[in-house]
Coordinates of C-alpha atoms in Angstrom, one line a residue:
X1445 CA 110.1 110.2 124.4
X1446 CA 112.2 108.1 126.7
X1447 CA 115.1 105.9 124.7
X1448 CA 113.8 102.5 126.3
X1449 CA 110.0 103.7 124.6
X1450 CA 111.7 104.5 121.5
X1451 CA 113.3 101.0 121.5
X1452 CA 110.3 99.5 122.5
X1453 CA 108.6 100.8 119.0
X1454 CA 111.1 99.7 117.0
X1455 CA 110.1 95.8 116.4
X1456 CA 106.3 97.3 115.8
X1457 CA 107.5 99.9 113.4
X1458 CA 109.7 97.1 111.2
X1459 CA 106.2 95.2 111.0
X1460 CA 104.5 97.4 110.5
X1461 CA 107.0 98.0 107.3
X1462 CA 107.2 94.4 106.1
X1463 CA 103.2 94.6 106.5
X1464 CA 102.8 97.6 104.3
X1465 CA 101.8 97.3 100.4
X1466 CA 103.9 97.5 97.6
X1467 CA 104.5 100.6 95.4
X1468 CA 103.3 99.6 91.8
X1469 CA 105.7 97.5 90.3
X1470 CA 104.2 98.3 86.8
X1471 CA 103.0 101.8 86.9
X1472 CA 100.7 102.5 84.0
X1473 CA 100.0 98.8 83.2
X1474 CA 96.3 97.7 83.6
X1475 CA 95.4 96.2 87.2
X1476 CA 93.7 92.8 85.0
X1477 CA 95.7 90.7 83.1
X1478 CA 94.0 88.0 81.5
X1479 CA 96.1 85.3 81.1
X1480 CA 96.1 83.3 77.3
X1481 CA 97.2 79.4 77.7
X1482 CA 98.1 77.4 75.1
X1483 CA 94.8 77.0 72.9
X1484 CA 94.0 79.2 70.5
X1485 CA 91.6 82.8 72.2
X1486 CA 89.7 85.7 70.3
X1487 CA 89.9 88.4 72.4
X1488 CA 89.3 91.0 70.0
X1489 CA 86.4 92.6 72.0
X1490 CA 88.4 92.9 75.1
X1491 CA 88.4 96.6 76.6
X1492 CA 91.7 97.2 76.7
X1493 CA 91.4 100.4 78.6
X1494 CA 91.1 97.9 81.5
X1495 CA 92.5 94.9 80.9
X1496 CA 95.6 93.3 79.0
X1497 CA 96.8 89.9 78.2
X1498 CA 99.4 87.7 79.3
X1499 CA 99.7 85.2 76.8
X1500 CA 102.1 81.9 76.9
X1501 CA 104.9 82.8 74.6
X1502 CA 106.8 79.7 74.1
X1503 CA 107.9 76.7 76.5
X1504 CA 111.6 76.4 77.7
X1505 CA 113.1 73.0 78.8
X1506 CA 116.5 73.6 80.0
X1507 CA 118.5 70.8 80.3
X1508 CA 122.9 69.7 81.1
X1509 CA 123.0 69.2 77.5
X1510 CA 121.2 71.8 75.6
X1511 CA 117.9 74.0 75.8
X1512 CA 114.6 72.7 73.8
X1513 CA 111.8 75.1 72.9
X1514 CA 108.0 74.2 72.3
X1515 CA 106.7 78.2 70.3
X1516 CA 102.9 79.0 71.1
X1517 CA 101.3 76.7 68.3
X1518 CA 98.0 78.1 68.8
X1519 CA 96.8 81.6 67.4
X1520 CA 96.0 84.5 69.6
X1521 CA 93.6 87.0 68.4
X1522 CA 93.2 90.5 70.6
X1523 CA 92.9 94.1 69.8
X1524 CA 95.1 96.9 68.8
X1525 CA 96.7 98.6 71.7
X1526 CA 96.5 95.8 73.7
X1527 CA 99.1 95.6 76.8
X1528 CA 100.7 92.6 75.8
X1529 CA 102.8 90.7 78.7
X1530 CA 104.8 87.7 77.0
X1531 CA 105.1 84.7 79.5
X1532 CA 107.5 81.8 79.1
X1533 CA 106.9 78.7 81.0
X1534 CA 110.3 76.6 81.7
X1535 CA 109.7 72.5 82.2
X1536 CA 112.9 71.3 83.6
X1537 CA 111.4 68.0 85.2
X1538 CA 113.3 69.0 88.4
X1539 CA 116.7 68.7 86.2
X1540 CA 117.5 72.1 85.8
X1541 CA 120.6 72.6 88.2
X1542 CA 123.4 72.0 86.0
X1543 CA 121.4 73.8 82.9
X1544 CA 123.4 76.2 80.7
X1545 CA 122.1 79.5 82.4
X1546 CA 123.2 82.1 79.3
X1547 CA 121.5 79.8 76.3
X1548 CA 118.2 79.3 78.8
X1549 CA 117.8 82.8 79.4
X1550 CA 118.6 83.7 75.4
X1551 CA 115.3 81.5 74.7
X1552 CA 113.6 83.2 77.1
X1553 CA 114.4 86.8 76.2
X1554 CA 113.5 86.1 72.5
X1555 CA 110.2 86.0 73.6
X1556 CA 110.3 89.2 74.6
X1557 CA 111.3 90.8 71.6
X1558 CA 107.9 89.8 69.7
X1559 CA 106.0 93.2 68.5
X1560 CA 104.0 95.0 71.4
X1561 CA 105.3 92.8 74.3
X1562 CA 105.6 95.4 77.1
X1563 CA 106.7 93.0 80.2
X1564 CA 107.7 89.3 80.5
X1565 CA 106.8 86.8 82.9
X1566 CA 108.7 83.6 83.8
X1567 CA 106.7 80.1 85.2
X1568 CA 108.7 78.1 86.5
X1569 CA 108.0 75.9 90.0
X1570 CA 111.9 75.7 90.7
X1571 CA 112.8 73.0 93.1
X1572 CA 114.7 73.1 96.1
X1573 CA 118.0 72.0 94.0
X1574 CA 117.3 74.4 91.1
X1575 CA 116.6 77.7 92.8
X1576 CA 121.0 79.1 92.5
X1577 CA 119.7 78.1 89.1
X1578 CA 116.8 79.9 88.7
X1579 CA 118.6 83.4 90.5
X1580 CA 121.2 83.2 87.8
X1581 CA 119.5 83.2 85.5
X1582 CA 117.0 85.6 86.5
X1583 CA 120.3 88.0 86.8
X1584 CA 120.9 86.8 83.4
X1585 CA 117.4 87.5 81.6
X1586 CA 117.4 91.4 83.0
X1587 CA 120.6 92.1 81.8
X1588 CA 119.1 91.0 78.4
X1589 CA 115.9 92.6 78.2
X1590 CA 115.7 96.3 77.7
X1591 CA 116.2 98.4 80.6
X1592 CA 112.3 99.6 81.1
X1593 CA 110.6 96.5 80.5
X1594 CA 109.6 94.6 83.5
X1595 CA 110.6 91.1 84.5
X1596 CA 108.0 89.0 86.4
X1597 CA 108.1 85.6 88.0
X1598 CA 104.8 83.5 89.6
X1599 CA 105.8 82.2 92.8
X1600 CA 104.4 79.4 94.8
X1601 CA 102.6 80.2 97.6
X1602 CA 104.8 78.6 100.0
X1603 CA 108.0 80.7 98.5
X1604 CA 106.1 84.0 100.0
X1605 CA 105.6 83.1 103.0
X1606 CA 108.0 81.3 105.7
X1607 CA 110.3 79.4 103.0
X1608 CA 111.0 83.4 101.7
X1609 CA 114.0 82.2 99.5
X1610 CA 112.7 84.8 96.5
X1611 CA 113.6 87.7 98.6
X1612 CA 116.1 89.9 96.6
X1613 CA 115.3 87.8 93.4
X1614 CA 115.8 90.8 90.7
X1615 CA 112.1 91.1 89.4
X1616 CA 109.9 93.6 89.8
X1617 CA 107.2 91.2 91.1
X1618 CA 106.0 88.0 92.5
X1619 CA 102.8 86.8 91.5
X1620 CA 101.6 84.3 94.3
X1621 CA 99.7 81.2 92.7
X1622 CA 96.1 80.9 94.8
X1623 CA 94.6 77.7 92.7
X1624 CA 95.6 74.5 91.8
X1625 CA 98.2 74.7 95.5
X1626 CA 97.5 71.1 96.8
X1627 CA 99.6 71.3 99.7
X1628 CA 100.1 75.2 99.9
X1629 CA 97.4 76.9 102.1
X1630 CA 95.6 80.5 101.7
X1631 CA 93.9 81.7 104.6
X1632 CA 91.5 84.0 102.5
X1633 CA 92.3 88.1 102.6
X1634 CA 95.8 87.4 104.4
X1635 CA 98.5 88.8 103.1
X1636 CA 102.4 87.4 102.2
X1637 CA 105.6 87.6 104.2
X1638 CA 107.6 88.8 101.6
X1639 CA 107.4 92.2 99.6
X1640 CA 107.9 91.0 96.1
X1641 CA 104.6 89.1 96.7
X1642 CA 102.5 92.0 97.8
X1643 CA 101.4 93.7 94.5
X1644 CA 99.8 90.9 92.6
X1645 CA 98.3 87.5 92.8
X1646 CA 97.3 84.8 90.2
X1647 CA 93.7 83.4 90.2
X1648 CA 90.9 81.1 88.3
X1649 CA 87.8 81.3 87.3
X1650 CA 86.6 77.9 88.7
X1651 CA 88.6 78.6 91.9
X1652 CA 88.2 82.0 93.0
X1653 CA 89.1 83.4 96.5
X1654 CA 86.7 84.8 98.7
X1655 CA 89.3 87.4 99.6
X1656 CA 92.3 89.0 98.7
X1657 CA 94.3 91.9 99.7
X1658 CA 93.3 95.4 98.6
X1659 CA 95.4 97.4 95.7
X1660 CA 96.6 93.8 94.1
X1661 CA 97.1 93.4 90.3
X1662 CA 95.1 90.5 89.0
X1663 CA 96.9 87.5 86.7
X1664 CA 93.1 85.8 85.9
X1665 CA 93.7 82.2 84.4
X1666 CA 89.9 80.4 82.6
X1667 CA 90.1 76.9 81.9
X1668 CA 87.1 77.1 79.7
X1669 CA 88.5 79.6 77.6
X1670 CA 87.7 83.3 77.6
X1671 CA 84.4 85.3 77.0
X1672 CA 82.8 88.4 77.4
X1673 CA 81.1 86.7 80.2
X1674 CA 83.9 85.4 82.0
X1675 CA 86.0 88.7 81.7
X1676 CA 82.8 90.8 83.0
X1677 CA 82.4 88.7 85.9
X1678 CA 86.4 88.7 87.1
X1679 CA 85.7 92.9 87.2
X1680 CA 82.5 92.3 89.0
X1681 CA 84.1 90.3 91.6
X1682 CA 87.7 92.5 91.3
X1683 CA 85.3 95.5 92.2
X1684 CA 83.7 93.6 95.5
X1685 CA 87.4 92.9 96.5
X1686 CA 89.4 95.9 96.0
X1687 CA 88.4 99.5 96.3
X1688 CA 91.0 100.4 93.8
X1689 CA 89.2 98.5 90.8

C-alpha cells in the first residue's frame, strides 16, 4: 500500500478506536446493579447470581471549613453473597473548590471499608469551578482504597460527550446518567465520546431508553422501590437491548 493510502486510513482507524467498546472495567462483577437509595429495601430474594446492589452508603458535604456526613439511616436488607458496591453521594452546593481534599476523601473511603463492599462509586455533579477539586481528590480516594477494588464515578451526560473534561480521571469507569438530564440530550442507542463512558450507563424504571449500546453494565435506579417485579422486568428489557445479557 502506497504511503499517501496508508495516511489516508489513519484518521479512520483513530475513530474507529475512540468508537470501539471498552474492555470490562469490572471483570467478574454482575452486568445489573440495582441501585438502593436512601429508604429502607428488602432485597433478600434477589438472584444474586445476576444481579448486585449498589446501595447509598453515606452523604458527604465538603466544605472550606470542615467535611459533614449524613450515614445511610435507613436499613438494607439483601442476601448472602451479594456483590455489594458502596456509593457515596457528595452535596457541595457548588462550594466545593476550596474543600479540604484528604479529610473529604477519608469520609468517603470509610465507606468502603464496610463488610462485603467489593467497589465504590462516587455521585457527585461537580461544577465547572469544582472539577481540579473533584480530580484531586479522585487521586486521593485510590490511593486509599485497597489496590483491587474499583473506584467508580456517575458522570453527566454532557461530561461524555463534547465537554470530555473526565478524560484521564483515575476511575475505572464512568457511568453516564440517562434520566432525570433536563438540559442533557440522548439520542437513543448512540454511543459517548469518551472511553471511560463506554462500559456502563445509569437508568430508571419510570424513564427507560428505548436503546442503548450493546455489552453495557447496567446502574438501574426505582423510585417506587424495588420488587421482584420491577427487577424481572429490567432483565426482560436488558435481554431486548444487549445480546450479552
Amino acid at each position: 500500500m502506497r504511503p499517501q493510502s496508508i495516511a489516508a486510513l489513519i484518521p479512520l482507524l483513530l475513530l474507529l478506536a475512540a468508537c470501539a467498546r471498552r474492555p470490562d472495567p469490572l471483570p467478574g462483577f454482575p452486568r445489573v446493579f440495582l441501585w438502593a437509595w436512601e429508604r429502607p429495601e428488602d432485597l433478600r430474594w434477589l438472584d444474586t447470581r445476576s444481579v448486585g446492589v449498589a446501595f447509598l452508603a453515606r452523604t458527604v458535604c465538603p466544605r472550606e471549613d470542615g467535611v459533614a456526613m449524613r450515614p445511610r439511616m435507613q436499613p438494607l436488607l439483601v442476601p448472602p453473597h451479594t456483590v455489594l458496591m458502596a456509593v457515596v453521594r457528595i452535596e457541595s452546593g457548588g462550594h466545593g473548590s476550596g474543600a479540604d481534599v484528604p479529610r473529604t476523601a477519608r469520609a468517603i473511603a470509610d465507606a468502603a471499608a464496610q463488610p462485603d463492599v467489593r467497589a465504590l462509586q462516587v455521585d457527585f455533579d461537580a461544577v465547572a469551578s469544582e472539577r481540579a477539586f473533584y480530580r484531586a481528590l479522585l487521586e486521593e480516594l485510590l490511593r486509599r482504597l485497597p489496590p483491587q477494588m474499583p473506584l467508580s464515578i456517575t458522570a453527566l451526560a454532557s461530561w461524555c460527550e463534547a465537554d470530555g473534561w473526565i478524560a484521564g480521571l483515575p476511575v475505572a469507569e464512568a457511568t453516564p446518567m440517562l434520566f432525570r438530564m433536563g438540559p442533557d440530550h440522548y439520542s437513543p442507542g448512540s454511543d459517548f465520546r469518551v472511553g471511560l463512558c463506554r462500559s456502563s450507563v445509569g437508568i430508571s424504571t419510570d424513564e427507560l431508553p428505548s436503546r442503548i449500546p450493546t455489552g453495557r453494565r447496567l446502574y438501574v435506579f426505582d423510585p417506587r422501590g424495588w420488587s421482584p417485579d420491577h427487577v424481572q422486568a429490567v432483565l426482560r428489557k436488558a435481554g431486548q437491548w444487549q445480546s450479552a445479557f
